[in-house]
Amino acid sequence: MTTPFDDDHLREECGIFGIYRHAEAARHVALGLHALQHRGQEAAGIVAFDGARFQAHRAMGHVAEAFETDRVMAELSGYAAIGHVRYATFGATILRNVQPLFADLSFGGFAIAHNGNLTNAMTLRRRLVQAGCIFQSTSDTETILHLVATSGKATPIDRLVDALGQIEGAYSLVALSDSMMLGVRDPLGVRPLVLGKLGDGSMVFASETCALDIIGADFVRDVAPGEVVIISDEGMRSLKPFVTPKPRFCIFEHIYFARPDSVVEGRSVYDVRKAIGAELARESGVDADVVIPVPDSGVPASIGYAAEAGIPFELGIIRNHYVGRTFIEPTQQIRNLGVKLKHNANRPQIEGRRVILVDDSIVRGTTSLKIVQMVRDAGAREVHMRIASPPTTHSCFYGVDTPERSQLLAATHDVESMRKFIQADSLAFISMDGLYRAMGEHGRNAEAPQFCDACFTGEYPIALTDHWGGDEDQSRRSRMKIAG
């Protein structure tokens, strides 16, 4: 679910959660999905297993809407369950695409939920359809399901490993069979997945640690890049069946996607965002009277900026958290009011002052233009925009729904042209090395980058086979910078 006024932001990917060996597994999954709601707001689903039957419930909308009744939760009985919150990065927003996906296979029931994006899904899909597979959805996750179903391997684990060996892309996934739950990350570890423990015997997978917190589970560790973690009645074991190059975790998780109270890959998201703000202040300080965040993602960076610059921090823009689906038909005139429905200027903190606005990114630039104008209308003497990421110049193919490159403002404008477009008095982005310093690195290693930063650099670490029309030779070019 999205509002008609949210088309100028990068979309969160998806969130996954699973728990094994708990008497109220599905209810705990629903709570975990609540904590991951920021990662996907269009649809939610849970599949549970009680030792004899799999039960599933999927619905459009928020978790609270999908699982609000006792009747729904009572039907999801069982000691194991996996769940998913979705924002569509691949496939249409329709019920048949809502995860987890489930199928009865030759070895029994098998459910799977996936965060990320497969970059050769269409290439594999064409091959599977030619071999006689019948697809029920347009989700790339179903490709994994068919690869498991058609594998010639003997065990469910071997079938899943065989399937994963054929896919390209960035993914974390949880899967559930009648004898085990599995958690997997792609070999580069682009998408997050953590392992937790609840009480004495319940094991948990989650996209972020904040989802462990909500059910009182303890963080155990991150699932390693390329690792398959198997949880069953026999305990837990780990496989590392893939060659794992140096990890390339998505740096945008720290900038925007992850919740600030999560710890991601050993780093506090909140602390990283404050450090980004401090670096931004050191790199592009400007005389001003007040630092104001564009809520909510700009708040920690603004705190860091204000502390480093010695300028007061104020909440000069107040966000309405209850916009949701508008009750007004979104005509163009109403769309023009969209920013005011979501944000409102706090005039006493702005009027007569020189303002520094801090936001996480600029995508198309239309929202930044309206925010700057709103602050000017509230009486600001000057408006300086500071961005807690480098310019977003390239589209993401790894599970983030970004516009086509031609629609990214930074792909077609230099910084000065962007400043003129958004009508700010000045505009600055954090440098790439500054971003890496905020992450605790000395800077970006150009020969072997420490993170996936393709949206800023165009250096895609995983082949883009579908993007290159299924040409395997051309897809290897995607490991280099994609120009143009």
Short mmCIF file of C-alpha atoms in Angstrom, two decimals:
data_model
loop_
_atom_site.label_atom_id
_atom_site.label_comp_id
_atom_site.label_asym_id
_atom_site.label_seq_id
_atom_site.Cartn_x
_atom_site.Cartn_y
_atom_site.Cartn_z
CA MET A 1 0.00 0.00 0.00
CA THR A 2 1.32 3.43 -0.92
CA THR A 3 -0.13 6.89 -1.01
CA PRO A 4 -0.46 8.75 -4.29
CA PHE A 5 1.92 11.38 -2.91
CA ASP A 6 4.92 9.12 -2.34
CA ASP A 7 6.34 8.78 -5.85
CA ASP A 8 9.52 10.76 -5.12
CA HIS A 9 11.16 8.41 -2.65
CA LEU A 10 13.16 5.22 -2.86
CA ARG A 11 10.89 2.37 -1.80
CA GLU A 12 11.85 0.02 0.96
CA GLU A 13 12.37 -3.49 -0.30
CA CYS A 14 10.64 -6.22 1.75
CA GLY A 15 10.87 -7.67 5.22
CA ILE A 16 11.01 -11.33 6.25
CA PHE A 17 10.56 -13.09 9.58
CA GLY A 18 10.42 -16.70 10.72
CA ILE A 19 10.25 -18.61 13.98
CA TYR A 20 10.67 -22.33 14.69
CA ARG A 21 9.46 -24.28 17.71
CA HIS A 22 7.09 -21.92 19.46
CA ALA A 23 3.51 -22.64 20.53
CA GLU A 24 2.32 -19.29 19.16
CA ALA A 25 4.57 -19.07 16.13
CA ALA A 26 2.21 -17.15 13.84
CA ARG A 27 1.37 -14.53 16.46
CA HIS A 28 5.07 -13.90 17.00
CA VAL A 29 5.60 -13.63 13.24
CA ALA A 30 2.81 -11.05 13.06
CA LEU A 31 4.53 -9.01 15.78
CA GLY A 32 7.85 -9.31 13.96
CA LEU A 33 6.23 -8.10 10.75
CA HIS A 34 4.82 -5.11 12.62
CA ALA A 35 8.40 -4.13 13.46
CA LEU A 36 9.37 -4.55 9.80
CA GLN A 37 6.41 -2.63 8.41
CA HIS A 38 8.71 0.16 7.20
CA ARG A 39 10.26 -2.28 4.72
CA GLY A 40 7.03 -3.00 2.88
CA GLN A 41 3.57 -1.48 3.23
CA GLU A 42 1.57 -2.91 0.34
CA ALA A 43 0.87 -6.44 1.51
CA ALA A 44 1.63 -9.00 4.21
CA GLY A 45 1.44 -12.77 4.55
CA ILE A 46 2.13 -15.65 6.94
CA VAL A 47 2.45 -19.41 6.37
CA ALA A 48 2.33 -21.64 9.46
CA PHE A 49 2.86 -25.39 9.99
CA ASP A 50 1.35 -27.44 12.84
CA GLY A 51 3.05 -30.78 12.17
CA ALA A 52 0.36 -32.00 9.80
CA ARG A 53 -0.92 -29.08 7.72
CA PHE A 54 0.29 -25.80 6.32
CA GLN A 55 -2.03 -22.81 6.73
CA ALA A 56 -1.61 -19.49 4.97
CA HIS A 57 -3.12 -16.04 5.10
CA ARG A 58 -2.15 -13.20 2.77
CA ALA A 59 -3.75 -9.80 2.34
CA MET A 60 -3.20 -6.39 0.82
CA GLY A 61 -2.44 -3.52 3.18
CA HIS A 62 -0.62 -3.18 6.48
CA VAL A 63 0.09 -5.99 8.94
CA ALA A 64 -2.54 -4.68 11.35
CA GLU A 65 -5.15 -4.89 8.60
CA ALA A 66 -4.08 -8.34 7.43
CA PHE A 67 -3.96 -10.00 10.87
CA GLU A 68 -6.34 -7.95 12.98
CA THR A 69 -8.85 -10.67 13.92
CA ASP A 70 -8.57 -13.61 16.30
CA ARG A 71 -10.22 -15.78 13.65
CA VAL A 72 -7.37 -15.21 11.21
CA MET A 73 -4.72 -15.87 13.83
CA ALA A 74 -6.50 -18.96 15.15
CA GLU A 75 -6.40 -20.47 11.67
CA LEU A 76 -2.61 -20.03 11.61
CA SER A 77 -1.94 -22.58 14.32
CA GLY A 78 1.39 -24.34 14.51
CA TYR A 79 4.85 -24.39 16.00
CA ALA A 80 6.63 -22.93 12.94
CA ALA A 81 5.80 -19.96 10.74
CA ILE A 82 7.35 -17.55 8.26
CA GLY A 83 6.08 -14.15 7.17
CA HIS A 84 6.65 -11.34 4.71
CA VAL A 85 5.85 -7.66 4.26
CA ARG A 86 6.01 -6.46 0.70
CA TYR A 87 6.71 -3.49 -1.40
CA ALA A 88 6.63 -4.55 -5.04
CA THR A 89 10.09 -4.35 -6.64
CA PHE A 90 9.27 -7.10 -9.13
CA GLY A 91 5.79 -8.15 -10.19
CA ALA A 92 2.51 -6.32 -9.87
CA THR A 93 0.80 -5.38 -6.62
CA ILE A 94 -1.85 -8.10 -6.63
CA LEU A 95 -2.82 -10.77 -4.11
CA ARG A 96 -1.32 -13.68 -6.04
CA ASN A 97 2.11 -12.04 -5.71
CA VAL A 98 1.88 -11.68 -1.93
CA GLN A 99 4.37 -13.85 -0.07
CA PRO A 100 5.20 -16.27 1.43
CA LEU A 101 4.60 -18.44 -1.63
CA PHE A 102 3.67 -22.07 -0.98
CA ALA A 103 3.57 -25.27 -3.03
CA ASP A 104 3.10 -28.98 -2.44
CA LEU A 105 6.25 -30.57 -3.84
CA SER A 106 7.31 -34.20 -4.13
CA PHE A 107 8.94 -34.11 -0.68
CA GLY A 108 6.01 -32.26 0.98
CA GLY A 109 4.93 -28.69 1.55
CA PHE A 110 7.39 -25.88 0.95
CA ALA A 111 6.93 -22.15 1.65
CA ILE A 112 9.35 -19.36 0.85
CA ALA A 113 9.61 -15.62 1.53
CA HIS A 114 12.19 -13.44 -0.15
CA ASN A 115 13.70 -9.99 0.31
CA GLY A 116 15.65 -8.68 -2.66
CA ASN A 117 15.60 -9.03 -6.40
CA LEU A 118 16.79 -11.71 -8.81
CA THR A 119 18.59 -10.22 -11.79
CA ASN A 120 18.16 -13.27 -14.02
CA ALA A 121 14.57 -14.14 -13.00
CA MET A 122 13.07 -13.54 -16.44
CA THR A 123 15.82 -15.50 -18.16
CA LEU A 124 15.22 -18.46 -15.84
CA ARG A 125 11.44 -18.07 -16.11
CA ARG A 126 11.53 -18.39 -19.91
CA ARG A 127 13.56 -21.59 -19.57
CA LEU A 128 11.21 -23.02 -16.94
CA VAL A 129 8.08 -22.18 -18.95
CA GLN A 130 9.58 -23.87 -22.02
CA ALA A 131 10.17 -26.94 -19.83
CA GLY A 132 6.47 -27.01 -18.86
CA CYS A 133 6.34 -25.09 -15.58
CA ILE A 134 3.15 -23.13 -14.96
CA PHE A 135 3.60 -19.87 -13.08
CA GLN A 136 0.81 -18.55 -10.86
CA SER A 137 2.37 -15.15 -10.10
CA THR A 138 4.65 -12.57 -11.63
CA SER A 139 6.94 -12.51 -8.57
CA ASP A 140 10.58 -13.46 -9.07
CA THR A 141 10.29 -15.51 -5.87
CA GLU A 142 8.22 -18.08 -7.73
CA THR A 143 11.23 -18.75 -9.92
CA ILE A 144 13.06 -20.09 -6.88
CA LEU A 145 10.06 -22.27 -6.03
CA HIS A 146 10.03 -23.83 -9.51
CA LEU A 147 13.79 -24.41 -9.45
CA VAL A 148 13.38 -26.28 -6.16
CA ALA A 149 10.46 -28.29 -7.57
CA THR A 150 12.31 -29.33 -10.73
CA SER A 151 15.69 -30.03 -9.14
CA GLY A 152 16.98 -33.57 -9.48
CA LYS A 153 18.56 -33.50 -6.03
CA ALA A 154 17.27 -35.78 -3.30
CA THR A 155 16.74 -33.68 -0.16
CA PRO A 156 14.95 -30.35 0.33
CA ILE A 157 18.21 -28.72 1.38
CA ASP A 158 20.09 -30.01 -1.66
CA ARG A 159 17.23 -28.90 -3.90
CA LEU A 160 17.28 -25.39 -2.46
CA VAL A 161 21.07 -25.16 -2.80
CA ASP A 162 20.77 -26.40 -6.38
CA ALA A 163 18.14 -23.72 -7.07
CA LEU A 164 20.17 -20.95 -5.49
CA GLY A 165 23.19 -21.98 -7.52
CA GLN A 166 21.28 -21.02 -10.67
CA ILE A 167 20.07 -17.58 -9.62
CA GLU A 168 21.77 -14.22 -9.73
CA GLY A 169 20.84 -11.25 -7.63
CA ALA A 170 20.62 -9.91 -4.11
CA TYR A 171 18.47 -11.86 -1.70
CA SER A 172 17.77 -12.95 1.81
CA LEU A 173 15.12 -15.61 2.24
CA VAL A 174 13.41 -17.80 4.77
CA ALA A 175 11.87 -21.13 3.80
CA LEU A 176 9.73 -23.64 5.66
CA SER A 177 9.20 -27.34 5.01
CA ASP A 178 7.50 -29.97 7.14
CA SER A 179 10.79 -30.78 8.86
CA MET A 180 12.87 -27.57 8.99
CA MET A 181 13.16 -23.83 8.59
CA LEU A 182 15.97 -22.33 6.51
CA GLY A 183 17.53 -18.87 6.29
CA VAL A 184 19.77 -17.86 3.40
CA ARG A 185 21.73 -14.83 2.21
CA ASP A 186 23.20 -14.22 -1.22
CA PRO A 187 26.98 -14.71 -1.61
CA LEU A 188 27.70 -10.97 -1.44
CA GLY A 189 25.38 -10.40 1.52
CA VAL A 190 23.69 -7.41 -0.12
CA ARG A 191 20.40 -7.84 1.78
CA PRO A 192 20.30 -8.26 5.59
CA LEU A 193 19.25 -11.28 7.65
CA VAL A 194 19.82 -11.92 11.35
CA LEU A 195 19.45 -14.95 13.59
CA GLY A 196 17.89 -14.72 17.05
CA LYS A 197 16.83 -16.93 19.93
CA LEU A 198 13.69 -16.72 22.03
CA GLY A 199 13.69 -18.52 25.36
CA ASP A 200 15.35 -21.91 25.52
CA GLY A 201 14.37 -23.47 22.23
CA SER A 202 12.82 -21.09 19.68
CA MET A 203 15.01 -19.83 16.85
CA VAL A 204 14.17 -16.75 14.82
CA PHE A 205 15.15 -15.23 11.46
CA ALA A 206 14.48 -11.54 10.79
CA SER A 207 15.48 -8.85 8.35
CA GLU A 208 16.46 -6.52 11.22
CA THR A 209 17.22 -6.71 14.92
CA CYS A 210 14.29 -4.39 15.76
CA ALA A 211 12.00 -7.33 14.89
CA LEU A 212 13.80 -9.49 17.45
CA ASP A 213 13.32 -6.78 20.06
CA ILE A 214 9.55 -6.66 19.67
CA ILE A 215 9.15 -10.33 20.67
CA GLY A 216 11.89 -10.27 23.33
CA ALA A 217 14.30 -12.46 21.35
CA ASP A 218 18.07 -12.22 21.78
CA PHE A 219 20.30 -11.43 18.84
CA VAL A 220 22.62 -14.35 18.07
CA ARG A 221 24.44 -13.22 14.92
CA ASP A 222 24.07 -12.10 11.35
CA VAL A 223 23.55 -14.85 8.82
CA ALA A 224 26.78 -14.78 6.83
CA PRO A 225 26.90 -13.97 3.12
CA GLY A 226 26.38 -17.16 1.13
CA GLU A 227 25.31 -19.10 4.22
CA VAL A 228 22.38 -21.52 4.52
CA VAL A 229 21.25 -21.92 8.13
CA ILE A 230 19.08 -24.98 8.82
CA ILE A 231 16.91 -25.19 11.94
CA SER A 232 15.11 -28.45 12.74
CA ASP A 233 14.20 -30.66 15.67
CA GLU A 234 17.79 -31.89 15.58
CA GLY A 235 19.09 -28.39 16.26
CA MET A 236 20.84 -25.86 14.08
CA ARG A 237 23.51 -26.37 11.46
CA SER A 238 25.10 -24.28 8.77
CA LEU A 239 26.17 -24.81 5.18
CA LYS A 240 28.33 -22.54 3.05
CA PRO A 241 27.91 -24.07 -0.39
CA PHE A 242 28.82 -21.01 -2.47
CA VAL A 243 32.01 -19.17 -3.24
CA THR A 244 31.71 -15.95 -1.26
CA PRO A 245 33.74 -12.99 -2.51
CA LYS A 246 34.28 -9.98 -0.31
CA PRO A 247 30.84 -8.92 1.02
CA ARG A 248 29.08 -5.91 -0.52
CA PHE A 249 26.30 -5.07 1.93
CA CYS A 250 23.82 -2.43 0.70
CA ILE A 251 25.03 0.90 2.09
CA PHE A 252 21.54 2.40 1.67
CA GLU A 253 20.32 0.19 4.52
CA HIS A 254 22.34 2.46 6.83
CA ILE A 255 21.33 5.68 5.08
CA TYR A 256 17.59 5.10 4.86
CA PHE A 257 16.04 1.63 4.75
CA ALA A 258 16.79 0.06 8.12
CA ARG A 259 15.01 1.30 11.21
CA PRO A 260 17.27 3.54 13.32
CA ASP A 261 16.91 1.28 16.36
CA SER A 262 18.34 -1.70 14.46
CA VAL A 263 21.91 -2.93 14.56
CA VAL A 264 22.92 -3.89 11.03
CA GLU A 265 26.11 -5.81 10.28
CA GLY A 266 27.45 -4.88 13.70
CA ARG A 267 26.75 -1.15 13.34
CA SER A 268 24.06 0.87 15.09
CA VAL A 269 21.98 2.44 12.32
CA TYR A 270 21.23 5.46 14.51
CA ASP A 271 24.91 6.04 15.27
CA VAL A 272 25.89 5.70 11.62
CA ARG A 273 23.28 8.26 10.57
CA LYS A 274 24.49 10.73 13.19
CA ALA A 275 28.06 10.17 11.98
CA ILE A 276 26.91 10.83 8.41
CA GLY A 277 25.44 14.14 9.56
CA ALA A 278 28.66 15.08 11.33
CA GLU A 279 30.72 14.31 8.21
CA LEU A 280 28.28 16.35 6.15
CA ALA A 281 28.74 19.33 8.48
CA ARG A 282 32.52 19.08 8.23
CA GLU A 283 32.43 18.85 4.45
CA SER A 284 29.82 21.47 3.62
CA GLY A 285 29.22 23.72 6.59
CA VAL A 286 27.36 26.99 6.05
CA ASP A 287 26.42 29.87 8.34
CA ALA A 288 22.88 29.29 9.56
CA ASP A 289 20.61 29.71 12.57
CA VAL A 290 18.90 26.32 12.77
CA VAL A 291 19.23 22.73 11.51
CA ILE A 292 15.93 21.12 10.57
CA PRO A 293 15.39 17.51 9.46
CA VAL A 294 13.06 16.39 6.71
CA PRO A 295 11.21 13.78 8.80
CA ASP A 296 11.60 11.06 9.61
CA SER A 297 14.71 9.63 7.96
CA GLY A 298 16.61 12.91 8.13
CA VAL A 299 16.38 13.20 11.92
CA PRO A 300 19.53 11.33 13.09
CA ALA A 301 21.71 12.92 10.41
CA SER A 302 20.36 16.34 11.41
CA ILE A 303 21.26 15.68 15.05
CA GLY A 304 24.80 14.77 14.01
CA TYR A 305 25.05 17.80 11.73
CA ALA A 306 23.81 20.21 14.40
CA ALA A 307 26.14 18.83 17.06
CA GLU A 308 29.18 19.05 14.79
CA ALA A 309 28.29 22.50 13.46
CA GLY A 310 27.27 23.93 16.83
CA ILE A 311 23.94 25.09 15.40
CA PRO A 312 20.62 24.49 17.21
CA PHE A 313 18.52 21.51 16.10
CA GLU A 314 14.77 22.03 15.85
CA LEU A 315 11.79 20.11 14.51
CA GLY A 316 10.84 22.72 11.96
CA ILE A 317 8.79 20.30 9.86
CA ILE A 318 6.11 18.12 11.46
CA ARG A 319 5.09 14.91 9.76
CA ASN A 320 1.53 13.63 9.66
CA HIS A 321 1.88 9.89 10.27
CA TYR A 322 -1.73 9.15 9.38
CA VAL A 323 -1.93 10.07 5.69
CA GLY A 324 -2.27 6.47 4.51
CA ARG A 325 -4.61 6.00 1.59
CA THR A 326 -6.19 9.32 0.80
CA PHE A 327 -9.95 9.70 1.06
CA ILE A 328 -9.72 12.24 -1.77
CA GLU A 329 -9.42 11.18 -5.38
CA PRO A 330 -5.82 12.14 -6.24
CA THR A 331 -6.43 14.63 -9.05
CA GLN A 332 -3.44 16.70 -10.12
CA GLN A 333 -4.62 19.60 -7.97
CA ILE A 334 -4.83 17.35 -4.93
CA ARG A 335 -1.45 15.79 -5.79
CA ASN A 336 0.02 19.28 -5.62
CA LEU A 337 -1.10 19.41 -1.99
CA GLY A 338 0.49 16.03 -1.26
CA VAL A 339 3.55 17.35 0.58
CA LYS A 340 1.35 19.50 2.84
CA LEU A 341 -0.79 16.48 3.67
CA LYS A 342 2.32 14.65 4.80
CA HIS A 343 4.48 17.52 6.13
CA ASN A 344 3.73 20.90 7.64
CA ALA A 345 6.11 23.72 8.51
CA ASN A 346 6.52 24.63 12.17
CA ARG A 347 6.58 28.39 11.51
CA PRO A 348 7.90 29.63 14.91
CA GLN A 349 11.10 27.59 14.40
CA ILE A 350 11.61 28.87 10.84
CA GLU A 351 10.42 32.44 10.46
CA GLY A 352 13.25 34.93 10.01
CA ARG A 353 15.95 32.28 10.25
CA ARG A 354 18.63 30.86 7.99
CA VAL A 355 17.68 27.20 7.74
CA ILE A 356 19.70 24.08 6.97
CA LEU A 357 17.40 21.27 5.79
CA VAL A 358 18.82 17.74 6.08
CA ASP A 359 17.32 14.86 4.08
CA ASP A 360 18.49 11.35 3.26
CA SER A 361 18.43 11.60 -0.54
CA ILE A 362 17.10 13.34 -3.61
CA VAL A 363 15.36 11.10 -6.13
CA ARG A 364 13.29 12.99 -8.71
CA GLY A 365 13.67 16.25 -6.83
CA THR A 366 9.99 17.21 -6.87
CA THR A 367 9.51 16.65 -3.14
CA SER A 368 12.68 18.60 -2.29
CA LEU A 369 11.38 21.49 -4.40
CA LYS A 370 8.08 21.51 -2.48
CA ILE A 371 9.78 21.20 0.93
CA VAL A 372 12.10 24.11 0.16
CA GLN A 373 9.15 26.21 -0.98
CA MET A 374 7.16 25.28 2.13
CA VAL A 375 10.03 26.42 4.36
CA ARG A 376 10.35 29.67 2.42
CA ASP A 377 6.62 30.26 2.74
CA ALA A 378 7.03 29.83 6.51
CA GLY A 379 9.35 32.85 6.51
CA ALA A 380 12.87 31.40 6.21
CA ARG A 381 15.48 34.00 5.21
CA GLU A 382 17.69 31.36 3.57
CA VAL A 383 17.22 27.64 2.84
CA HIS A 384 20.30 25.42 2.52
CA MET A 385 19.73 21.76 1.62
CA ARG A 386 22.17 19.09 2.83
CA ILE A 387 21.82 15.46 1.74
CA ALA A 388 23.04 12.50 3.85
CA SER A 389 24.04 10.44 0.80
CA PRO A 390 25.94 11.05 -2.43
CA PRO A 391 23.85 11.90 -5.52
CA THR A 392 21.65 8.98 -6.59
CA THR A 393 22.70 8.66 -10.23
CA HIS A 394 21.80 5.05 -11.05
CA SER A 395 18.83 2.73 -10.61
CA CYS A 396 18.96 -0.20 -8.21
CA PHE A 397 18.39 -3.73 -9.55
CA TYR A 398 18.86 -5.49 -6.22
CA GLY A 399 15.52 -5.12 -4.47
CA VAL A 400 14.95 -1.38 -4.16
CA ASP A 401 12.24 0.14 -6.32
CA THR A 402 13.99 3.13 -7.90
CA PRO A 403 12.80 5.09 -10.91
CA GLU A 404 14.34 4.58 -14.32
CA ARG A 405 17.67 6.32 -14.51
CA SER A 406 16.33 9.04 -16.79
CA GLN A 407 13.97 10.10 -13.96
CA LEU A 408 16.72 10.45 -11.35
CA LEU A 409 17.53 14.13 -11.01
CA ALA A 410 21.23 13.49 -10.30
CA ALA A 411 21.57 11.40 -13.47
CA THR A 412 20.77 14.40 -15.67
CA HIS A 413 21.85 17.39 -13.56
CA ASP A 414 25.04 18.46 -11.83
CA VAL A 415 24.79 19.73 -8.25
CA GLU A 416 24.41 23.38 -9.25
CA SER A 417 21.62 22.51 -11.69
CA MET A 418 19.95 20.45 -8.97
CA ARG A 419 20.19 23.43 -6.60
CA LYS A 420 18.45 25.62 -9.12
CA PHE A 421 15.78 22.98 -9.70
CA ILE A 422 14.88 22.69 -6.00
CA GLN A 423 15.33 26.46 -5.56
CA ALA A 424 17.60 26.24 -2.51
CA ASP A 425 20.23 28.84 -1.63
CA SER A 426 22.81 26.08 -1.52
CA LEU A 427 22.89 22.31 -1.96
CA ALA A 428 25.52 19.79 -0.93
CA PHE A 429 25.74 16.01 -0.69
CA ILE A 430 28.06 13.97 1.49
CA SER A 431 31.08 12.76 -0.44
CA MET A 432 31.59 9.08 -1.12
CA ASP A 433 34.65 8.95 1.12
CA GLY A 434 32.78 10.90 3.79
CA LEU A 435 30.00 8.33 3.70
CA TYR A 436 32.50 5.52 4.08
CA ARG A 437 34.22 7.33 6.95
CA ALA A 438 30.86 7.56 8.70
CA MET A 439 30.65 3.79 8.29
CA GLY A 440 33.94 3.42 10.17
CA GLU A 441 36.13 2.96 7.10
CA HIS A 442 39.09 5.10 6.06
CA GLY A 443 37.34 5.78 2.78
CA ARG A 444 36.06 3.92 -0.25
CA ASN A 445 38.41 1.30 -1.65
CA ALA A 446 38.00 1.89 -5.38
CA GLU A 447 39.62 -1.45 -6.24
CA ALA A 448 37.44 -3.47 -3.86
CA PRO A 449 34.53 -1.39 -2.50
CA GLN A 450 33.40 -2.40 0.97
CA PHE A 451 29.68 -1.96 0.24
CA CYS A 452 27.24 -2.09 -2.63
CA ASP A 453 26.95 1.56 -3.67
CA ALA A 454 25.81 1.05 -7.27
CA CYS A 455 23.05 3.65 -6.92
CA PHE A 456 25.78 6.27 -6.47
CA THR A 457 28.57 4.88 -8.65
CA GLY A 458 26.96 2.66 -11.29
CA GLU A 459 29.34 -0.14 -10.28
CA TYR A 460 27.03 -3.15 -10.09
CA PRO A 461 28.66 -6.08 -8.25
CA ILE A 462 26.16 -8.73 -9.44
CA ALA A 463 25.41 -9.61 -13.06
CA LEU A 464 22.32 -7.96 -14.60
CA THR A 465 21.39 -10.72 -17.02
CA ASP A 466 17.77 -9.65 -17.51
CA HIS A 467 18.84 -6.04 -17.92
CA TRP A 468 21.14 -7.11 -20.75
CA GLY A 469 18.39 -9.06 -22.44
CA GLY A 470 19.42 -12.47 -21.15
CA ASP A 471 22.85 -12.23 -22.79
CA GLU A 472 25.26 -13.95 -20.42
CA ASP A 473 28.32 -12.36 -22.06
CA GLN A 474 26.85 -8.89 -21.79
CA SER A 475 25.71 -9.52 -18.23
CA ARG A 476 29.33 -9.80 -17.20
CA ARG A 477 29.69 -6.16 -18.17
CA SER A 478 27.46 -5.33 -15.24
CA ARG A 479 30.35 -6.10 -12.91
CA MET A 480 31.92 -2.94 -14.30
CA LYS A 481 30.53 0.57 -14.27
CA ILE A 482 27.45 0.87 -16.46
CA ALA A 483 27.72 4.06 -18.46
CA GLY A 484 25.02 6.13 -20.06
#
